[in-house]
Coordinates of C-alpha atoms and ligand atoms in Angstrom, one line a residue:
X1 CA 189.3 -166.3 40.5
X2 CA 187.4 -163.6 42.3
X3 CA 186.1 -165.0 45.5
X4 CA 182.4 -164.5 45.9
X5 CA 181.1 -167.8 47.3
X6 CA 177.5 -168.6 47.9
X7 CA 176.6 -171.0 50.7
X8 CA 173.1 -172.5 50.5
X9 CA 171.4 -173.3 53.8
X10 CA 170.5 -171.8 57.1
X11 CA 172.0 -173.9 59.9
X12 CA 175.1 -174.4 62.0
X13 CA 176.9 -176.4 59.3
X14 CA 176.4 -173.5 56.9
X15 CA 177.6 -171.0 59.5
X16 CA 180.7 -173.0 59.9
X17 CA 181.1 -173.2 56.1
X18 CA 180.7 -169.4 55.8
X19 CA 183.3 -168.7 58.5
X20 CA 185.8 -171.2 57.0
X21 CA 185.4 -169.8 53.5
X22 CA 185.7 -166.3 54.8
X23 CA 188.8 -167.2 56.7
X24 CA 190.2 -168.5 53.4
X25 CA 189.6 -165.1 51.8
X26 CA 186.1 -165.2 50.4
X27 CA 183.3 -162.8 50.4
X28 CA 180.5 -165.1 51.4
X29 CA 176.8 -164.8 50.8
X30 CA 174.5 -167.3 52.6
X31 CA 171.1 -168.0 51.3
X32 CA 168.8 -167.9 53.2
X33 CA 171.2 -167.9 56.2
X34 CA 170.2 -166.9 59.7
X35 CA 170.6 -163.8 61.8
X36 CA 173.7 -165.0 63.7
X37 CA 175.7 -165.2 60.5
X38 CA 176.5 -161.7 59.2
X39 CA 180.1 -160.7 60.0
X40 CA 183.0 -158.7 58.9
X41 CA 186.2 -160.6 59.3
X42 CA 189.8 -159.4 58.6
X43 CA 189.8 -161.7 55.5
X44 CA 186.3 -161.0 54.0
X45 CA 182.6 -160.6 54.8
X46 CA 179.6 -162.8 55.4
X47 CA 176.2 -161.5 54.4
X48 CA 172.8 -163.1 54.0
X49 CA 170.5 -163.0 51.0
X50 CA 167.0 -164.4 51.0
X51 CA 166.6 -164.7 47.2
X52 CA 166.5 -168.1 45.5
X53 CA 170.1 -169.4 45.1
X54 CA 169.6 -169.4 41.3
X55 CA 169.3 -165.6 41.3
X56 CA 172.5 -164.9 43.3
X57 CA 175.7 -164.3 41.4
X58 CA 178.7 -166.2 42.7
X59 CA 182.0 -167.7 41.5
X60 CA 181.4 -170.8 43.5
X61 CA 178.4 -172.3 45.2
X62 CA 178.4 -174.8 48.1
X63 CA 175.1 -176.4 48.9
X64 CA 174.9 -177.3 52.6
X65 CA 171.8 -179.5 53.2
X66 CA 170.6 -182.7 51.5
X67 CA 167.1 -181.7 50.7
X68 CA 167.9 -179.1 47.9
X69 CA 170.5 -181.5 46.5
X70 CA 167.9 -184.3 46.3
X71 CA 165.6 -181.8 44.7
X72 CA 168.1 -181.1 41.9
X73 CA 169.4 -177.6 42.9
X74 CA 173.0 -178.4 41.9
X75 CA 171.7 -179.5 38.4
X76 CA 169.8 -176.2 38.0
X77 CA 172.8 -174.2 39.1
X78 CA 175.2 -176.0 36.8
X79 CA 172.7 -175.5 33.9
X80 CA 173.0 -171.8 34.7
X81 CA 176.8 -172.0 34.4
X82 CA 177.7 -172.1 38.1
X83 CA 180.6 -174.0 39.7
X84 CA 179.0 -176.1 42.4
X85 CA 180.1 -178.2 45.3
X86 CA 177.3 -180.7 45.7
X87 CA 176.0 -183.7 43.6
X88 CA 173.2 -183.5 41.1
X89 CA 169.9 -185.2 41.9
X90 CA 171.4 -188.5 40.5
X91 CA 174.2 -188.5 43.0
X92 CA 172.1 -187.2 45.8
X93 CA 170.0 -190.4 45.7
X94 CA 172.8 -191.9 47.7
X95 CA 171.3 -190.1 50.7
X96 CA 167.7 -189.7 49.3
X97 CA 167.1 -193.4 49.3
X98 CA 168.7 -195.8 51.8
X99 CA 167.6 -198.7 49.7
X100 CA 169.4 -197.3 46.7
X101 CA 172.5 -196.6 48.8
X102 CA 172.6 -200.1 50.0
X103 CA 172.3 -201.5 46.4
X104 CA 175.2 -199.2 45.4
X105 CA 177.4 -200.4 48.4
X106 CA 176.8 -204.0 47.6
X107 CA 177.6 -203.4 43.9
X108 CA 180.8 -201.5 44.9
X109 CA 181.9 -204.2 47.3
X110 CA 181.8 -201.8 50.3
X111 CA 181.4 -203.5 53.6
X112 CA 178.0 -202.7 55.2
X113 CA 175.5 -204.2 57.6
X114 CA 173.3 -207.0 56.1
X115 CA 169.9 -205.5 55.2
X116 CA 166.4 -206.1 53.9
X117 CA 164.3 -203.5 52.1
X118 CA 160.7 -204.0 53.1
X119 CA 157.2 -202.5 52.4
X120 CA 155.1 -205.2 54.0
X121 CA 154.6 -205.3 57.8
X122 CA 154.2 -209.1 57.9
X123 CA 157.4 -209.6 55.9
X124 CA 159.2 -207.2 58.3
X125 CA 157.9 -209.2 61.3
X126 CA 159.3 -212.4 59.8
X127 CA 162.7 -210.8 59.2
X128 CA 162.9 -209.3 62.7
X129 CA 161.9 -212.6 64.4
X130 CA 165.0 -214.2 62.8
X131 CA 167.4 -211.4 63.9
X132 CA 169.3 -210.9 67.2
X133 CA 169.0 -207.5 68.9
X134 CA 169.8 -204.7 68.5
X135 CA 167.1 -204.2 65.8
X136 CA 167.8 -201.4 63.4
X137 CA 164.9 -199.9 61.4
X138 CA 165.4 -197.0 59.0
X139 CA 163.1 -195.0 56.8
X140 CA 164.1 -195.3 53.1
X141 CA 163.6 -191.6 52.5
X142 CA 164.9 -188.4 54.2
X143 CA 164.0 -187.8 57.9
X144 CA 166.6 -185.3 59.2
X145 CA 168.5 -188.0 61.0
X146 CA 165.5 -189.0 63.0
X147 CA 164.2 -191.9 60.9
X148 CA 166.4 -194.5 62.5
X149 CA 165.4 -196.7 65.5
X150 CA 168.0 -198.9 67.2
X151 CA 166.4 -201.0 70.0
X152 CA 166.8 -204.2 71.9
X153 CA 163.0 -204.5 72.3
X154 CA 161.4 -206.6 69.6
X155 CA 157.9 -205.2 70.4
X156 CA 159.2 -201.6 70.0
X157 CA 160.8 -202.6 66.7
X158 CA 157.6 -204.1 65.4
X159 CA 155.5 -201.0 66.5
X160 CA 158.1 -198.7 64.8
X161 CA 157.9 -200.7 61.6
X162 CA 154.1 -200.5 61.6
X163 CA 154.1 -196.7 62.2
X164 CA 156.7 -196.1 59.5
X165 CA 155.1 -198.4 56.8
X166 CA 151.6 -196.9 57.4
X167 CA 153.0 -193.4 56.8
X168 CA 152.0 -192.3 60.2
X169 CA 155.4 -191.4 61.6
X170 CA 157.3 -190.2 58.6
X171 CA 154.9 -189.8 55.7
X172 CA 156.0 -191.3 52.4
X173 CA 159.7 -191.2 53.5
X174 CA 158.8 -194.2 55.7
X175 CA 156.5 -196.3 53.5
X176 CA 159.6 -198.3 52.5
X177 CA 161.9 -199.3 55.4
X178 CA 165.3 -200.8 55.5
X179 CA 165.9 -203.3 58.3
X180 CA 169.5 -203.8 59.2
X181 CA 171.6 -206.2 61.2
X182 CA 172.8 -204.4 64.3
X183 CA 176.5 -203.5 64.5
X184 CA 178.6 -202.4 67.4
X185 CA 181.8 -200.4 67.6
X186 CA 183.0 -196.8 67.7
X187 CA 181.5 -194.6 65.0
X188 CA 183.5 -192.3 62.7
X189 CA 182.3 -189.7 60.2
X190 CA 184.7 -189.5 57.3
X191 CA 183.8 -186.7 54.9
X192 CA 185.4 -186.7 51.5
X193 CA 185.6 -184.0 48.8
X194 CA 185.1 -185.5 45.4
X195 CA 185.6 -184.1 41.9
X196 CA 183.8 -186.9 40.0
X197 CA 186.9 -189.1 39.9
X198 CA 189.2 -188.3 42.8
X199 CA 188.5 -187.9 46.5
X200 CA 190.4 -186.3 49.3
X201 CA 189.5 -186.6 53.0
X202 CA 188.6 -184.1 55.6
X203 CA 189.8 -184.9 59.1
X204 CA 187.6 -187.5 60.7
X205 CA 185.1 -186.6 63.4
X206 CA 182.9 -188.3 65.8
X207 CA 179.3 -187.3 66.3
X208 CA 176.9 -188.0 69.2
X209 CA 173.5 -188.9 67.8
X210 CA 171.3 -189.6 70.9
X211 CA 169.7 -186.8 72.8
X212 CA 170.9 -187.8 76.3
X213 CA 174.2 -188.4 78.0
X214 CA 175.4 -192.0 77.8
X215 CA 173.9 -192.4 74.3
X216 CA 170.4 -192.9 75.5
X217 CA 167.1 -191.5 74.2
X218 CA 165.9 -190.9 70.7
X219 CA 168.2 -190.2 67.7
X220 CA 168.7 -186.5 66.8
X221 CA 170.5 -184.7 64.0
X222 CA 173.6 -184.8 66.3
X223 CA 174.3 -183.3 69.7
X224 CA 178.0 -182.6 69.5
X225 CA 181.2 -183.7 67.8
X226 CA 185.0 -183.6 68.0
X227 CA 187.9 -183.9 65.7
X228 CA 190.5 -185.4 65.3
X229 CA 189.8 -189.0 66.5
X230 CA 192.7 -190.1 68.8
X231 CA 194.4 -193.2 67.5
X232 CA 193.2 -192.9 63.9
X233 CA 196.4 -192.3 61.9
X234 CA 196.7 -190.7 58.4
X235 CA 197.4 -194.2 57.0
X236 CA 194.3 -195.6 58.6
X237 CA 192.3 -192.7 57.2
X238 CA 193.5 -193.4 53.7
X239 CA 192.7 -197.1 54.2
X240 CA 189.1 -196.1 55.1
X241 CA 189.0 -193.9 52.0
X242 CA 190.0 -197.0 50.0
X243 CA 187.5 -199.3 51.7
X244 CA 184.5 -197.0 51.8
X245 CA 184.7 -193.8 49.6
X246 CA 186.8 -194.5 46.5
X247 CA 184.9 -197.7 45.5
X248 CA 181.6 -195.9 46.0
X249 CA 182.8 -193.0 43.8
X250 CA 183.9 -195.5 41.1
X251 CA 180.6 -197.3 41.3
X252 CA 178.8 -193.9 40.9
X253 CA 181.0 -193.1 37.9
X254 CA 180.3 -196.5 36.3
X255 CA 176.6 -195.7 36.7
X256 CA 177.1 -192.4 34.8
X257 CA 177.1 -190.1 37.9
X258 CA 179.6 -187.3 37.8
X259 CA 179.8 -186.8 41.6
X260 CA 181.2 -183.5 42.5
X261 CA 180.7 -182.6 46.1
X262 CA 181.0 -184.0 49.6
X263 CA 180.5 -187.7 50.3
X264 CA 180.2 -188.4 54.0
X265 CA 180.8 -192.0 55.1
X266 CA 179.2 -192.8 58.4
X267 CA 181.4 -195.7 59.5
X268 CA 181.3 -198.2 62.4
X269 CA 184.6 -199.6 63.3
X270 CA 183.5 -203.1 64.2
X271 CA 185.6 -206.0 65.4
X272 CA 185.4 -207.5 61.9
X273 CA 186.6 -204.3 60.2
X274 CA 185.1 -200.9 59.2
X275 CA 181.5 -201.0 57.9
X276 CA 179.5 -198.2 56.3
X277 CA 176.3 -197.5 58.1
X278 CA 175.2 -194.6 55.9
X279 CA 176.3 -192.2 53.2
X280 CA 175.4 -188.6 53.2
X281 CA 175.9 -186.2 50.3
X282 CA 177.0 -183.2 52.3
X283 CA 179.0 -182.1 55.3
X284 CA 177.7 -183.5 58.6
X285 CA 176.0 -181.2 61.0
X286 CA 177.6 -180.8 63.7
X287 CA 180.7 -182.5 62.2
X288 CA 181.3 -179.4 60.0
X289 CA 181.6 -177.3 63.1
X290 CA 184.7 -179.2 64.2
X291 CA 186.2 -180.2 60.9
X292 CA 186.1 -176.9 59.1
X293 CA 187.6 -174.7 61.8
X294 CA 190.7 -177.0 61.7
X295 CA 191.3 -176.6 57.9
X296 CA 194.4 -174.7 57.1
X297 CA 195.4 -173.6 53.6
X298 CA 193.2 -172.4 50.8
X299 CA 189.8 -174.0 51.3
X300 CA 188.1 -171.9 48.6
X301 CA 190.6 -173.1 46.0
X302 CA 190.3 -176.8 46.9
X303 CA 186.5 -176.6 46.7
X304 CA 186.8 -174.8 43.4
X305 CA 189.0 -177.6 42.0
X306 CA 186.5 -180.2 43.1
X307 CA 183.6 -178.3 41.5
X308 CA 185.6 -178.0 38.3
X309 CA 186.5 -181.7 38.2
X310 CA 190.2 -180.9 38.6
X311 CA 191.1 -181.8 42.2
X312 CA 194.9 -181.7 42.5
X313 CA 195.5 -180.3 46.0
X314 CA 194.9 -182.1 49.2
X315 CA 193.4 -180.7 52.4
X316 CA 195.5 -179.9 55.5
X317 CA 194.5 -179.4 59.1
X318 CA 195.8 -177.7 62.1
X319 CA 197.2 -179.8 65.0
X320 CA 194.6 -178.3 67.3
X321 CA 191.6 -180.3 68.4
X322 CA 188.1 -179.0 68.1
X323 CA 185.0 -179.9 70.2
X324 CA 181.5 -178.7 69.5
X325 CA 178.5 -178.9 71.9
X326 CA 175.0 -178.4 70.5
X327 CA 172.6 -176.3 72.6
X328 CA 169.1 -177.6 71.8
X329 CA 165.6 -176.4 72.4
X330 CA 163.3 -177.7 75.1
X331 CA 161.4 -180.7 73.6
X332 CA 164.0 -181.5 70.9
X333 CA 163.9 -183.8 69.0
X334 CA 160.2 -184.7 69.2
X335 CA 158.6 -181.2 69.5
X336 CA 161.0 -178.3 70.0
X337 CA 159.6 -175.3 71.8
X338 CA 160.6 -172.0 70.0
X339 CA 160.4 -168.4 71.0
X340 CA 162.5 -168.2 74.2
X341 CA 165.0 -165.3 74.4
X342 CA 168.6 -166.4 74.6
X343 CA 171.0 -164.7 77.1
X344 CA 174.8 -164.7 76.9
X345 CA 175.1 -163.5 73.3
X346 CA 176.3 -160.2 72.1
X347 CA 174.8 -158.1 69.3
X348 CA 177.1 -160.0 66.8
X349 CA 175.7 -163.3 67.9
X350 CA 179.0 -164.4 69.4
X351 CA 179.6 -164.7 73.2
X352 CA 178.7 -161.6 75.1
X353 CA 182.1 -162.0 76.8
X354 CA 184.3 -163.4 74.0
X355 CA 186.7 -166.2 74.8
X356 CA 189.8 -167.0 72.7
X357 CA 189.3 -170.0 70.4
X358 CA 185.5 -170.2 70.9
X359 CA 183.0 -169.6 68.0
X360 CA 179.2 -169.8 68.3
X361 CA 177.6 -171.2 65.2
X362 CA 173.9 -170.3 64.9
X363 CA 171.6 -173.1 63.8
X364 CA 168.0 -172.3 64.9
X365 CA 167.9 -168.7 66.0
X366 CA 165.7 -165.7 65.0
X367 CA 166.0 -162.0 65.7
X368 CA 162.7 -160.4 64.9
X369 CA 163.8 -157.1 66.4
X370 CA 167.3 -156.2 65.1
X371 CA 168.1 -154.5 68.4
X372 CA 166.6 -157.2 70.5
X373 CA 167.7 -160.6 71.8
X374 CA 168.2 -163.7 69.6
X375 CA 165.3 -166.1 70.1
X376 CA 165.1 -169.9 69.9
X377 CA 163.8 -170.7 66.5
X378 CA 164.5 -174.4 65.9
X379 CA 165.5 -177.8 67.4
X380 CA 169.2 -177.3 67.4
X381 CA 169.7 -173.7 68.4
X382 CA 173.4 -173.0 68.7
X383 CA 176.6 -175.0 68.4
X384 CA 179.5 -173.9 70.6
X385 CA 182.9 -174.8 69.1
X386 CA 186.2 -174.5 70.9
X387 CA 189.7 -175.2 69.6
X388 CA 192.5 -176.2 71.9
X389 CA 195.9 -177.9 72.1
X390 CA 194.2 -181.2 73.2
X391 CA 190.7 -182.6 73.0
X392 CA 190.5 -182.2 76.8
X393 CA 191.4 -178.5 76.6
X394 CA 189.0 -177.9 73.7
X395 CA 186.2 -179.7 75.6
X396 CA 186.6 -177.7 78.8
X397 CA 186.6 -174.5 76.8
X398 CA 183.5 -175.5 74.8
X399 CA 181.6 -176.3 78.0
X400 CA 182.7 -173.2 79.9
X401 CA 181.5 -171.1 77.0
X402 CA 178.2 -173.1 76.5
X403 CA 177.4 -172.6 80.2
X404 CA 177.4 -168.8 79.7
X405 CA 174.4 -169.2 77.3
X406 CA 171.0 -169.6 78.8
X407 CA 167.4 -170.0 77.7
X408 CA 164.3 -171.7 79.1
X409 CA 164.5 -175.5 78.7
X410 CA 167.9 -175.5 77.1
X411 CA 169.3 -179.0 76.6
X412 CA 172.9 -180.1 76.1
X413 CA 174.8 -183.3 76.6
X414 CA 177.7 -183.1 79.1
X415 CA 179.6 -186.1 77.8
X416 CA 180.6 -184.9 74.3
X417 CA 184.2 -186.0 73.7
X418 CA 184.6 -187.3 77.3
X419 CA 185.9 -190.7 76.3
X420 CA 188.2 -189.3 73.6
X421 CA 189.7 -186.9 76.2
X422 CA 190.4 -190.0 78.3
X423 CA 191.9 -192.0 75.4
X424 CA 194.1 -189.1 74.4
X425 CA 195.5 -189.0 77.9
X426 CA 196.6 -192.7 77.8
Ligands
AMP501 P1 172.1 -193.3 60.2 O1 171.1 -192.1 60.1 O2 171.9 -194.4 59.2 O3 173.5 -192.8 60.4 O4 171.8 -193.9 61.7 C1 171.8 -193.1 62.8 C2 172.5 -193.8 63.9 O5 171.9 -195.1 64.2 C3 173.9 -194.2 63.6 O6 174.8 -193.1 63.8 C4 174.2 -195.3 64.5 O7 174.5 -194.9 65.8 C5 172.9 -196.0 64.6 N1 172.9 -197.1 63.6 C6 172.6 -197.0 62.3 N2 172.7 -198.2 61.6 C7 173.1 -199.1 62.6 C8 173.4 -200.5 62.6 N3 173.3 -201.2 61.5 N4 173.8 -201.1 63.7 C9 173.8 -200.3 64.9 N5 173.6 -199.0 65.0 C10 173.2 -198.4 63.8
LIG502 N1 175.5 -185.4 62.2 C1 175.0 -186.4 61.3 C2 174.6 -185.9 60.0 O1 174.9 -184.7 59.6 O2 174.0 -186.6 59.3

């Protein structure tokens, strides 16, 4: 096949996709992309195109974010004859409605937290009164990773439910909420590539959801990630696929859904076994920024097979570890302040003083003057990924690089992958 691949989206995840596809020999077009993306690499090119995805010719399309998938973009592209990595609107409901996802998990026999779907504040109060902390409250609909509250404070939980159900905090996405039993344990993002019937796993990653060091403060889209997870063997990963992903794919199939795309299981490894806390219908962001740079072999071909419903190859990964650190805007996640000029980047959007093994993925940047500086243009601004022989080495390299990038009010966590680096040393 000729290798013109369209990536739909504009963030750090899509930048990582574009780079990985390009490294695997594709000419990549990103729509709408961002100004940090265009590149000429030895293996291909990355360019941006702001036309609607339906109007852009491509041999393969990979849809990055959940919103266009929930809105049926993959269906429209397939109707136009395109090969697409990404579920149709039917499959995307797995992420579009947490209540639907929970029903599917229960039907598939996948272990998950006990839950209650609620629209009435007094019913919510009765349920919460019977639960032990931590209290977990989620919007049913999409909220960019910010619709989840986990708290030990019952009064805060009740106030959050009231704000969500009234539509005040998240609009219609919050007028149904899911209350969950609180689970504890390490988290793991396991992202699978599905062809409707079969599923193969990408290397697992761990994400850091809270804004501040030590996992405190509000939930964000994710402030950093690393891969692989020390101690998680290939056999255990396959067991997680058998517990979480494959039964879900079978249940979807039984419901008439031909699910071709990424299925991301957010798992909590509890003392009573792994439990799914969420499914997403796409790559994680920033998980993609550590998982994709580790892919070896022909990524374009494996994605094509999944899109065509004929997945025969598996995925392989380099032995190197990857760590990514998100550099976020002042005020993120509540109210990011945009417009500040960013220093430390060169004209190509990479480090002004390049470092081996380090890649800058742009997420929320703008460049109104093509000869001027990149400006802050979103909550998560850049993700800085480093590869290294160990997690500790990748981690130091990522932080050393991130510290050369400055802008007013810049926020980053300094404990990304710290525990994993210690575990790895044991
Ligand atoms: P979600 O968007 O559903 O992945 O939730 C965001 C974050 O909230 C997760 O990564 C967990 O850290 C936390 N969380 C979600 N559900 C639970 C739960 N049932 N118990 C404890 N923490 C949870
Ligand atoms: N990093 C979590 C997500 O992409 O949902």
